[in-house]
Short mmCIF file of C-alpha atoms and ligand atoms in Angstrom, two decimals:
data_model
loop_
_atom_site.label_atom_id
_atom_site.label_comp_id
_atom_site.label_asym_id
_atom_site.label_seq_id
_atom_site.Cartn_x
_atom_site.Cartn_y
_atom_site.Cartn_z
CA MET A 1 7.81 13.61 -4.23
CA ASP A 2 9.22 10.99 -1.88
CA ILE A 3 7.62 7.70 -2.89
CA CYS A 4 7.79 4.32 -1.17
CA LYS A 5 10.43 2.13 -2.77
CA TRP A 6 7.88 -0.68 -3.11
CA TYR A 7 5.35 1.41 -4.98
CA GLU A 8 6.00 0.07 -8.49
CA LEU A 9 5.58 -3.51 -7.28
CA CYS A 10 2.84 -2.96 -4.73
CA PRO A 11 -0.64 -4.35 -5.50
CA LEU A 12 -2.12 -1.18 -4.05
CA LYS A 13 -0.68 0.79 -6.97
CA ARG A 14 -2.48 -1.57 -9.33
CA PHE A 15 -5.75 -1.28 -7.40
CA TYR A 16 -5.47 2.51 -7.40
CA GLU A 17 -4.80 2.65 -11.15
CA GLN A 18 -7.76 0.36 -11.75
CA GLY A 19 -9.96 2.80 -9.84
CA ARG A 20 -10.63 0.26 -7.10
CA LEU A 21 -8.82 2.05 -4.29
CA ASP A 22 -9.43 5.52 -2.90
CA LYS A 23 -6.54 7.91 -3.60
CA LYS A 24 -6.36 8.84 0.06
CA TRP A 25 -4.47 5.62 0.76
CA ILE A 26 -1.84 6.52 -1.79
CA ASP A 27 -1.67 10.13 -0.63
CA ASP A 28 -1.52 9.22 3.05
CA TYR A 29 0.99 6.39 2.80
CA CYS A 30 2.73 5.57 -0.50
CA TRP A 31 3.54 9.16 -1.44
CA VAL A 32 4.17 10.55 2.04
CA ASN A 33 4.13 8.47 5.23
CA TYR A 34 5.25 5.13 3.84
CA SER A 35 7.40 4.55 6.93
CA LYS A 36 4.11 3.99 8.82
CA CYS A 37 2.83 1.40 6.36
CA VAL A 38 2.18 -2.04 7.80
CA ARG A 39 2.57 -3.60 4.36
CA LYS A 40 6.01 -2.07 3.98
CA ARG A 41 7.10 -3.32 7.40
CA LEU A 42 5.91 -6.86 6.66
CA GLU A 43 7.51 -6.78 3.21
CA GLU A 44 10.86 -5.87 4.70
CA GLN A 45 10.57 -8.58 7.36
CA GLY A 46 9.72 -11.17 4.71
CA ILE A 47 6.34 -11.83 6.32
CA TYR A 48 3.46 -12.90 4.11
CA HIS A 49 0.58 -10.43 3.74
CA SER A 50 -2.37 -10.62 1.39
CA ASP A 51 -2.76 -8.24 -1.54
CA ASN A 52 -5.90 -6.76 0.00
CA MET A 53 -4.24 -5.67 3.23
CA MET A 54 -4.40 -1.90 3.58
CA PRO A 55 -1.43 0.18 4.75
CA ASP A 56 -3.00 0.35 8.23
CA GLY A 57 -3.09 -3.44 8.43
CA ARG A 58 -6.83 -3.89 7.91
CA ILE A 59 -8.11 -6.28 5.27
CA ASN A 60 -10.32 -4.80 2.55
CA PRO A 61 -12.69 -7.62 1.54
CA SER A 62 -13.88 -5.75 -1.56
CA LEU A 63 -10.46 -6.05 -3.22
S1 SF4 B 1 1.00 0.29 0.33
FE1 SF4 B 1 2.75 0.48 1.68
S2 SF4 B 1 4.28 -0.91 0.79
FE2 SF4 B 1 2.76 -0.51 -0.80
S3 SF4 B 1 3.62 1.22 -1.92
FE3 SF4 B 1 2.21 2.02 -0.38
S4 SF4 B 1 3.51 2.53 1.36
FE4 SF4 B 1 4.66 1.14 0.05
#
């Protein structure tokens, strides 16, 4: 499996393991299409983004 290099550090991994985040996010981005992830792009540009920003850039207020 080709996993995003940020996965171990990413808050979305923690949310997923806590059962607070649907696995589809992990399946669709972190474990496959991480090159499309907005979080990843911001991380690599050194731009601040909140922990509850989803890979598509939307904020999830329940996290
Ligand atoms: S949410 Fe984005 S930055 Fe975080 S591990 Fe998944 S693909 Fe990587």
